[in-house]
């Protein structure tokens, strides 16, 4: 096969938002923020910005050669999992092969896939009915994150709307065991609260079941009992039992605590399976019964990342996070003894990829830096592992992909910060430019799995680094909570320390490399801080859907997110001074290096006003900057054509500024 390479240098060509200027490596002086945000705006989404502004900052076209190379890499796809019927004869799954997410069906392993949904709107399969006759899907429009809920026959045909309302999030909770009722949540009564409904499929009638104020989710169900979780913040989850017959809500756990619980019903009545870090620094699994907890996963210095239990309460699958690498375990739900898994190919990551409703089939996923994701289903009855789909790597030799090396860099207080580094082959002895990508969240984690996106930077000749600064998940509670609220002031320097270390450690013959910084969402915020607060550390930056000002962000983000994000970043009133001190707009006058900002207009998380705010502040001060707005996207590029533009302009920008 032909190995993918960015051979000619990428050119900005038609990108007229070109920047110039270089920066020194001087350390930023101690911040002295203003008393108020620089600039202001109101609202979010397309209604908050004029069509003229959207048109003015629309993405310029890319050179056709650049576009073709990115298109080729986007054709590299792993073979993910899906939802398998109880008999194991059919599977439905979501696939992006058409350029956006649609639902497909396969009538047996390695059979020809049949497309069931179509059009330009992302559509995702959520569940198969217990009778294996139909399924429930979500459909979103232009990245607005206000999906509607539909059902359709497993054979195909038209979608039947359950609920799809403007500015309302409608999400599946579960399908009843008799396939009669579809339970769902929606914030149609109050944008900041989620009510619980059920829809009778035969009559297509809807019934309101629960409407107490709050961000409520259905965590599990059994007969006439729902296990409800109320989210009070990023670190406070309350669980309640709700009786569908008496409509009585009974508190179970989490009340008055600051604990991140995850819970499902256990095998025996009155028991729960819990995941939390209340009793140590790492997440662990417990059995809960009438307030008493018994550990059921070993006490190790690694997180239990996630767990699931089938509806028959037969087996519990859980994945541990071991320094960013995933490992799969399965327990007997009655004895909690670990069960043996089938022999698997060598892989850096092994993880659970779904269960059939009756627990007979377990999806097992594998991947690695040079191994495209693949999922096979293990039949506990026959003890056979069957692969349903094959990865697609047209004209690409994935074995030539760069390995992700786990390394560390020292923070100024001596803390070792983990990072995954991918290097082009020619950079062992030569001086190569570096791109540092900070992940989103911030409660997320960069991991060393398969990434065509990362490989595009490597093929373009960049050393690609993904740090897991303090505040990332996967390293314990202390690490995760280190940046909560005003505490972020103590560790935000991890961003600067990375750039400083890279300049020294990756130098050749006494010459430091040029270093760029990028990221999306919280990673976009980190990029903006890197370019302003820590001006001089990085030579160029590309921020995607990043927060420019924490105060205006919290004031304008979607109502359902405001309370949850305030617990992570700080209270807009009580912590206002700290929020301003941590806002990139406070330090725009320091910025000297080229900066490109990208933003989806329909983003309900980070309002488009954040991108306009930083761009206006930079423009007012005569600081070189660029802005690209995607009028038909939300929190990041979803459509394939926009992904090409986003990736292409990012790499092209760094090609120009770091060479």
XYZ file of C-alpha atoms in Angstrom, residues 4-566:
563
model
C 0.288 8.746 3.166
C 2.549 11.769 3.193
C 2.236 15.551 3.120
C 5.007 15.942 0.563
C 4.549 19.445 -0.821
C 4.403 22.164 1.788
C 0.873 23.142 2.675
C 0.080 26.679 1.574
C -2.416 29.150 2.951
C -3.139 30.178 -0.639
C -6.549 31.803 -0.401
C -6.468 32.331 3.355
C -6.336 36.114 3.545
C -6.416 36.138 7.333
C -2.653 35.712 7.206
C -0.585 36.778 10.145
C 3.042 37.607 10.605
C 5.365 38.459 13.502
C 7.600 36.336 15.642
C 7.895 36.222 19.383
C 10.671 35.894 21.883
C 10.843 33.175 24.499
C 10.430 35.658 27.332
C 8.276 34.597 30.262
C 5.024 36.481 30.722
C 5.005 38.958 33.612
C 2.640 38.481 36.525
C -0.937 39.182 35.364
C -2.705 42.379 36.356
C -6.276 41.951 35.054
C -8.763 44.718 34.445
C -11.815 44.951 36.677
C -14.186 43.918 33.882
C -14.139 41.794 30.715
C -12.777 43.290 27.536
C -15.848 43.750 25.372
C -19.215 42.065 25.766
C -21.927 40.200 23.887
C -25.236 38.491 24.575
C -26.742 35.142 23.617
C -25.506 32.174 21.641
C -26.115 30.441 18.329
C -26.953 31.868 14.933
C -29.459 34.282 16.467
C -26.638 36.086 18.283
C -24.667 37.023 15.160
C -25.657 38.658 11.877
C -25.613 36.791 8.547
C -23.180 39.426 7.284
C -20.613 38.492 9.949
C -21.060 34.776 9.235
C -20.510 35.405 5.525
C -17.543 37.706 6.151
C -15.637 35.071 8.116
C -16.712 31.983 6.162
C -13.873 29.478 5.637
C -11.822 30.152 2.506
C -11.340 27.315 0.055
C -8.245 25.143 0.311
C -5.820 24.313 -2.435
C -7.193 21.201 -4.161
C -4.010 19.190 -3.519
C -4.219 19.919 0.193
C -7.911 18.995 0.270
C -7.331 15.712 -1.550
C -4.643 14.626 0.872
C -6.859 15.294 3.878
C -9.799 13.567 2.199
C -7.598 10.503 1.738
C -6.785 10.357 5.431
C -10.432 10.856 6.408
C -11.190 7.695 4.431
C -9.199 5.750 7.024
C -11.804 4.334 9.380
C -11.806 1.833 12.148
C -14.557 -0.754 12.482
C -16.515 0.234 15.552
C -19.199 -1.626 17.389
C -22.938 -1.288 17.294
C -26.128 -2.686 18.769
C -26.626 -6.403 18.258
C -29.954 -8.222 18.436
C -30.575 -10.757 21.201
C -30.278 -13.624 18.719
C -27.041 -12.235 17.326
C -28.228 -12.258 13.715
C -28.317 -8.478 13.092
C -26.436 -5.366 14.076
C -27.241 -1.674 13.637
C -24.564 0.989 13.967
C -23.723 4.628 13.276
C -21.234 5.258 10.455
C -19.786 8.433 8.913
C -18.902 6.980 5.509
C -21.329 9.340 3.732
C -19.662 12.428 5.220
C -21.881 12.701 8.286
C -23.299 10.243 10.816
C -26.061 7.919 9.605
C -27.531 4.587 10.724
C -26.714 1.301 8.978
C -27.682 -2.356 9.393
C -25.828 -5.617 8.797
C -27.640 -8.967 8.531
C -24.727 -11.055 9.735
C -20.959 -10.814 10.313
C -19.017 -9.293 7.403
C -22.214 -8.910 5.361
C -22.884 -5.928 3.094
C -24.058 -2.906 5.182
C -27.470 -1.411 4.380
C -28.003 2.322 4.913
C -31.181 3.061 6.894
C -31.059 6.855 7.383
C -29.806 9.637 5.143
C -29.659 13.350 4.485
C -27.394 16.092 5.809
C -28.315 15.883 9.503
C -26.306 13.700 11.891
C -28.352 10.685 12.996
C -27.337 8.213 15.713
C -28.836 4.868 16.715
C -29.589 4.677 20.459
C -31.360 1.381 21.144
C -32.990 -1.697 19.630
C -36.399 -2.679 20.965
C -36.454 -5.836 23.134
C -38.505 -7.629 20.445
C -35.772 -6.792 17.872
C -38.361 -5.236 15.532
C -37.489 -1.539 15.613
C -34.975 0.986 16.952
C -34.764 4.503 18.381
C -32.506 7.174 16.857
C -31.483 10.771 17.590
C -31.196 13.391 14.848
C -29.419 16.738 15.249
C -29.398 19.759 12.900
C -26.220 21.713 12.090
C -24.480 20.900 15.368
C -27.072 22.707 17.499
C -27.106 19.843 20.046
C -30.879 20.000 20.261
C -31.579 16.521 18.875
C -34.974 15.070 18.210
C -36.000 11.502 18.996
C -37.470 9.084 16.425
C -38.215 5.407 15.961
C -38.026 3.383 12.797
C -38.492 -0.222 11.700
C -35.363 -2.334 11.700
C -36.154 -3.210 8.088
C -35.962 0.467 7.180
C -38.510 3.035 6.046
C -39.466 6.496 7.304
C -38.563 7.916 10.683
C -41.500 8.404 13.054
C -41.086 11.448 15.281
C -41.372 10.969 19.022
C -40.351 14.544 19.787
C -38.221 17.130 18.014
C -38.633 20.713 19.209
C -36.618 23.824 18.475
C -34.069 24.656 21.209
C -34.966 21.469 23.113
C -32.745 18.488 23.875
C -34.685 15.237 23.656
C -32.773 12.100 24.648
C -33.673 8.431 24.984
C -33.750 6.983 28.494
C -34.766 3.376 27.667
C -37.326 1.163 25.971
C -39.651 -0.845 28.218
C -39.155 -4.623 28.362
C -42.444 -5.230 26.520
C -41.414 -2.855 23.670
C -44.517 -0.754 24.331
C -43.068 2.390 25.903
C -40.217 4.697 24.965
C -38.965 6.698 27.955
C -37.114 9.944 27.288
C -35.928 13.198 28.864
C -36.345 16.725 27.519
C -35.773 20.294 28.667
C -38.927 21.610 26.974
C -40.562 22.882 30.175
C -37.498 24.734 31.487
C -34.276 25.082 29.442
C -32.240 24.488 32.622
C -34.191 21.393 33.755
C -35.007 17.985 32.308
C -38.426 16.374 32.618
C -39.077 12.649 32.103
C -41.704 11.435 29.644
C -42.892 8.207 28.142
C -44.260 7.668 24.660
C -46.632 4.802 23.889
C -45.536 3.435 20.534
C -48.831 1.783 19.458
C -50.903 4.933 20.102
C -48.118 7.540 19.651
C -49.313 9.305 22.812
C -46.939 11.102 25.174
C -47.186 11.228 28.976
C -45.313 13.417 31.473
C -43.956 11.359 34.370
C -41.645 13.653 36.305
C -40.940 17.387 36.154
C -39.110 18.481 39.275
C -36.573 21.264 38.557
C -33.013 20.099 37.971
C -30.685 18.420 35.521
C -32.117 14.890 35.760
C -31.056 11.731 33.923
C -32.379 8.160 33.999
C -29.407 6.042 35.065
C -31.211 2.659 35.029
C -34.603 0.994 35.272
C -36.110 -2.202 36.610
C -39.828 -3.120 36.449
C -41.659 -0.049 37.865
C -38.596 1.586 39.393
C -36.346 4.205 37.827
C -32.879 5.042 39.097
C -32.600 8.804 38.638
C -29.489 10.941 38.907
C -29.555 14.670 39.533
C -26.476 16.590 38.418
C -25.725 19.529 40.715
C -22.269 20.224 39.320
C -19.288 18.533 37.746
C -18.469 16.903 41.095
C -21.855 16.387 42.759
C -24.325 13.687 41.671
C -27.409 12.686 43.666
C -29.199 9.372 43.086
C -32.876 8.743 43.751
C -35.353 5.906 43.300
C -38.561 6.854 41.497
C -41.602 4.579 41.610
C -43.612 4.800 38.380
C -46.816 3.587 40.055
C -46.840 5.760 43.188
C -44.769 8.582 41.596
C -42.719 8.685 44.804
C -39.141 9.989 44.743
C -36.818 8.443 47.362
C -33.268 9.744 47.955
C -30.627 6.994 47.908
C -27.131 8.496 47.969
C -25.097 11.584 47.174
C -27.334 13.998 49.064
C -25.155 16.621 50.723
C -21.986 15.060 49.310
C -19.534 16.265 46.682
C -18.986 12.935 44.945
C -18.973 11.889 41.282
C -21.095 8.771 41.463
C -22.021 6.475 38.600
C -24.607 3.839 39.454
C -26.735 1.032 38.023
C -29.062 -1.505 39.567
C -27.275 -4.637 40.762
C -28.307 -8.263 40.371
C -30.211 -8.553 43.654
C -33.174 -6.309 44.580
C -32.098 -3.342 46.672
C -28.510 -3.385 45.432
C -26.624 -0.910 43.283
C -23.304 -1.127 41.459
C -21.396 2.072 42.182
C -18.340 3.721 40.692
C -16.787 6.502 42.766
C -13.560 7.841 44.260
C -14.947 8.773 47.691
C -12.760 6.308 49.587
C -9.492 6.928 47.783
C -7.789 8.822 45.010
C -9.001 6.506 42.221
C -12.393 5.404 40.945
C -13.326 1.889 42.086
C -16.404 -0.348 41.835
C -18.593 -1.158 44.842
C -21.775 -3.027 45.653
C -24.184 -0.824 47.598
C -27.041 -2.139 49.725
C -29.006 -0.015 52.179
C -26.107 2.400 52.543
C -23.420 -0.254 53.035
C -20.674 -0.578 50.424
C -18.466 -3.538 49.531
C -15.575 -3.167 47.044
C -15.882 -5.461 44.020
C -12.917 -4.264 41.933
C -9.336 -4.485 43.197
C -7.662 -1.551 44.901
C -5.021 -0.468 42.405
C -3.379 2.842 41.489
C -5.498 3.144 38.343
C -8.954 4.476 37.562
C -12.003 2.408 36.759
C -12.898 4.472 33.717
C -16.363 3.079 33.024
C -18.606 0.088 33.630
C -21.802 -1.456 32.302
C -24.151 -4.254 33.318
C -26.569 -6.051 31.006
C -30.321 -5.903 31.580
C -30.431 -9.500 32.856
C -27.828 -8.531 35.488
C -25.547 -11.391 34.484
C -22.160 -9.733 33.927
C -20.404 -6.466 34.680
C -17.844 -5.170 32.182
C -15.457 -2.442 33.257
C -12.444 -0.699 31.770
C -9.443 0.520 33.723
C -7.321 3.480 32.692
C -3.646 2.638 33.174
C -1.626 5.775 32.415
C -3.861 6.453 29.425
C -4.059 2.852 28.188
C -7.361 0.938 28.411
C -7.710 -2.558 29.881
C -10.933 -4.613 29.915
C -12.265 -6.729 32.796
C -15.521 -8.686 33.216
C -17.096 -9.790 36.513
C -19.819 -12.304 37.270
C -22.659 -10.073 38.538
C -23.587 -12.608 41.246
C -20.201 -13.604 42.668
C -18.112 -10.627 41.456
C -15.435 -13.074 40.354
C -13.388 -12.027 37.325
C -14.242 -13.982 34.183
C -11.676 -15.049 31.569
C -11.770 -13.244 28.232
C -10.884 -14.714 24.839
C -7.386 -14.393 23.420
C -7.016 -11.102 21.583
C -4.507 -9.737 19.050
C -1.734 -7.577 20.443
C -3.205 -4.133 21.074
C -2.324 -1.096 23.128
C -5.941 -0.630 24.209
C -8.703 -3.140 24.955
C -12.118 -1.844 25.957
C -15.808 -2.728 26.254
C -17.852 -1.788 23.186
C -21.397 -2.576 24.258
C -23.501 -5.519 25.394
C -26.604 -7.135 24.016
C -29.690 -6.534 26.111
C -29.782 -10.123 27.346
C -26.070 -10.141 28.131
C -25.197 -12.948 25.736
C -22.937 -10.819 23.526
C -20.105 -8.534 24.657
C -18.484 -6.101 22.247
C -14.698 -6.046 22.696
C -12.749 -3.240 21.054
C -9.027 -2.993 20.379
C -6.784 -0.334 18.906
C -3.314 1.176 18.976
C -1.364 4.070 17.538
C -0.802 2.048 14.338
C -3.811 -0.277 14.717
C -7.225 0.982 13.491
C -10.040 0.334 15.981
C -11.839 -2.962 15.548
C -14.695 -4.453 17.512
C -15.645 -8.117 17.727
C -18.557 -9.634 19.634
C -17.926 -12.421 22.118
C -20.720 -14.983 22.519
C -20.678 -16.208 26.122
C -22.795 -19.239 25.126
C -20.528 -20.559 22.367
C -17.333 -18.824 23.589
C -16.730 -17.617 20.036
C -15.347 -14.182 19.158
C -16.818 -12.917 15.882
C -15.762 -9.807 13.975
C -18.632 -8.110 12.146
C -16.863 -5.304 10.280
C -13.428 -4.615 8.831
C -11.420 -1.426 9.129
C -10.967 0.654 5.967
C -7.478 1.944 5.110
C -7.580 2.711 1.354
C -4.119 3.537 -0.037
C -2.784 4.063 3.516
C -0.214 1.939 5.335
C -1.299 2.344 8.939
C 1.645 0.276 10.150
C 3.778 3.279 9.222
C 1.839 5.522 11.637
C 3.993 7.042 14.377
C 3.926 5.339 17.751
C 2.664 7.387 20.677
C 5.440 7.494 23.261
C 4.466 8.113 26.900
C 6.828 10.782 28.253
C 6.728 13.509 30.913
C 7.804 17.100 31.366
C 8.500 18.885 34.671
C 6.131 21.538 35.970
C 7.773 24.394 37.854
C 6.806 22.833 41.198
C 8.486 19.562 40.220
C 5.326 17.668 39.273
C 5.815 15.332 36.310
C 3.164 16.033 33.655
C 2.446 13.079 31.321
C 2.325 13.616 27.581
C 2.041 11.429 24.490
C 4.571 12.249 21.777
C 4.416 11.193 18.105
C 7.525 11.871 16.031
C 8.171 11.796 12.278
C 10.938 9.345 11.382
C 13.213 12.107 10.169
C 13.087 14.021 13.456
C 15.359 11.719 15.450
C 18.442 13.671 14.365
C 16.977 16.765 12.687
C 15.405 19.885 14.176
C 11.644 19.663 13.601
C 8.843 22.069 14.474
C 6.503 20.999 17.262
C 2.723 21.267 17.658
C 1.308 20.896 21.180
C -2.392 19.996 21.380
C -4.261 20.474 24.668
C -7.380 18.326 25.051
C -10.892 19.542 25.844
C -12.950 18.997 28.939
C -11.007 19.961 30.981
C -12.103 16.659 32.564
C -10.854 14.632 29.602
C -7.643 12.855 28.698
C -5.372 12.533 25.686
C -4.806 8.838 24.994
C -2.391 6.935 22.747
C -4.924 5.267 20.479
C -5.380 5.348 16.725
C -5.554 8.923 15.392
C -5.451 9.805 11.675
C -5.741 13.422 12.847
C -2.491 13.225 14.821
C -0.836 11.387 11.940
C -1.631 14.249 9.566
C 0.582 16.523 11.660
C 3.309 13.873 11.751
C 3.113 13.446 7.976
C 3.427 17.212 7.624
C 6.738 17.014 9.498
C 5.617 18.133 12.977
C 6.392 16.454 16.275
C 2.891 16.147 17.748
C 2.534 16.341 21.551
C -0.621 15.790 23.632
C -0.139 16.656 27.335
C -2.431 15.680 30.203
C -2.090 18.729 32.435
C -3.513 18.843 35.937
C -7.296 18.811 35.715
C -7.251 15.877 33.272
C -9.098 12.666 34.077
C -7.459 9.262 34.411
C -4.872 10.096 37.092
C -6.944 10.196 40.270
C -9.140 12.637 42.157
C -6.335 14.912 43.330
C -5.117 15.411 39.760
C -8.645 15.887 38.397
C -9.681 18.465 40.992
C -6.412 20.421 40.950
C -7.849 23.076 38.625
C -11.385 23.462 39.997
C -12.530 27.068 40.364
C -9.891 29.558 41.553
C -7.440 26.672 42.123
C -6.839 26.793 38.362
C -4.578 29.792 39.040
C -2.123 27.428 40.776
C -1.755 24.940 37.916
C -2.526 26.855 34.725
C 1.242 27.290 34.446
C 1.380 23.670 33.225
C 0.549 25.207 29.818
C 3.601 27.457 29.832
C 5.881 24.810 31.338
C 5.141 22.466 28.436
C 6.234 24.993 25.822
C 9.326 25.962 27.825
C 10.374 22.324 28.223
C 9.827 21.490 24.552
C 12.069 24.344 23.420
C 14.916 22.992 25.537
C 14.426 19.242 25.296
C 13.746 19.131 21.553
C 16.551 21.518 20.564
C 19.270 20.365 18.149
C 22.822 21.708 18.186
C 21.774 24.463 20.554
C 18.893 25.641 18.349
C 15.358 25.514 19.732
C 12.446 24.363 17.549
C 9.527 26.562 16.744
C 6.500 25.491 18.784
C 2.799 25.860 17.957
C -0.188 25.307 20.219
C -3.712 24.178 19.391
C -6.798 22.585 20.905
C -10.576 22.541 20.878
C -13.123 23.576 23.535
C -11.150 23.734 26.796
C -8.114 23.013 24.635
C -9.061 26.120 22.644
C -9.191 28.079 25.899
C -5.770 26.682 26.836
C -4.495 27.805 23.424
C -5.798 31.335 23.938
C -4.172 31.475 27.382
C -0.922 30.148 25.921
C -0.912 32.959 23.360
C -1.925 35.771 25.731
C -1.251 35.062 29.407
C 1.926 33.160 28.471
C 2.832 35.229 25.433
C 6.254 34.339 24.093
C 6.056 30.651 24.987
C 4.559 29.548 21.677
C 5.260 30.813 18.162
C 1.739 30.397 16.742
C -1.668 29.179 17.874
C -4.908 27.797 16.461
C -7.879 27.861 18.842
C -11.029 25.940 17.976
C -14.312 26.642 19.822
C -12.283 28.076 22.696
C -13.397 30.190 25.661
C -12.072 33.751 25.484
C -13.590 35.092 28.703
C -14.834 32.870 31.526
C -17.349 35.450 32.758
C -19.097 36.049 29.430
C -18.904 32.322 28.658
C -20.768 31.383 31.855
C -23.281 34.185 31.332
C -24.151 33.084 27.777
C -23.667 29.310 27.533
C -26.773 27.103 27.325
C -28.802 27.212 30.592
C -28.487 23.473 31.217
C -24.668 23.780 31.144
C -24.268 26.896 33.252
C -24.548 25.317 36.713
C -22.461 22.309 35.714
C -19.665 24.458 34.297
C -19.711 26.968 37.172
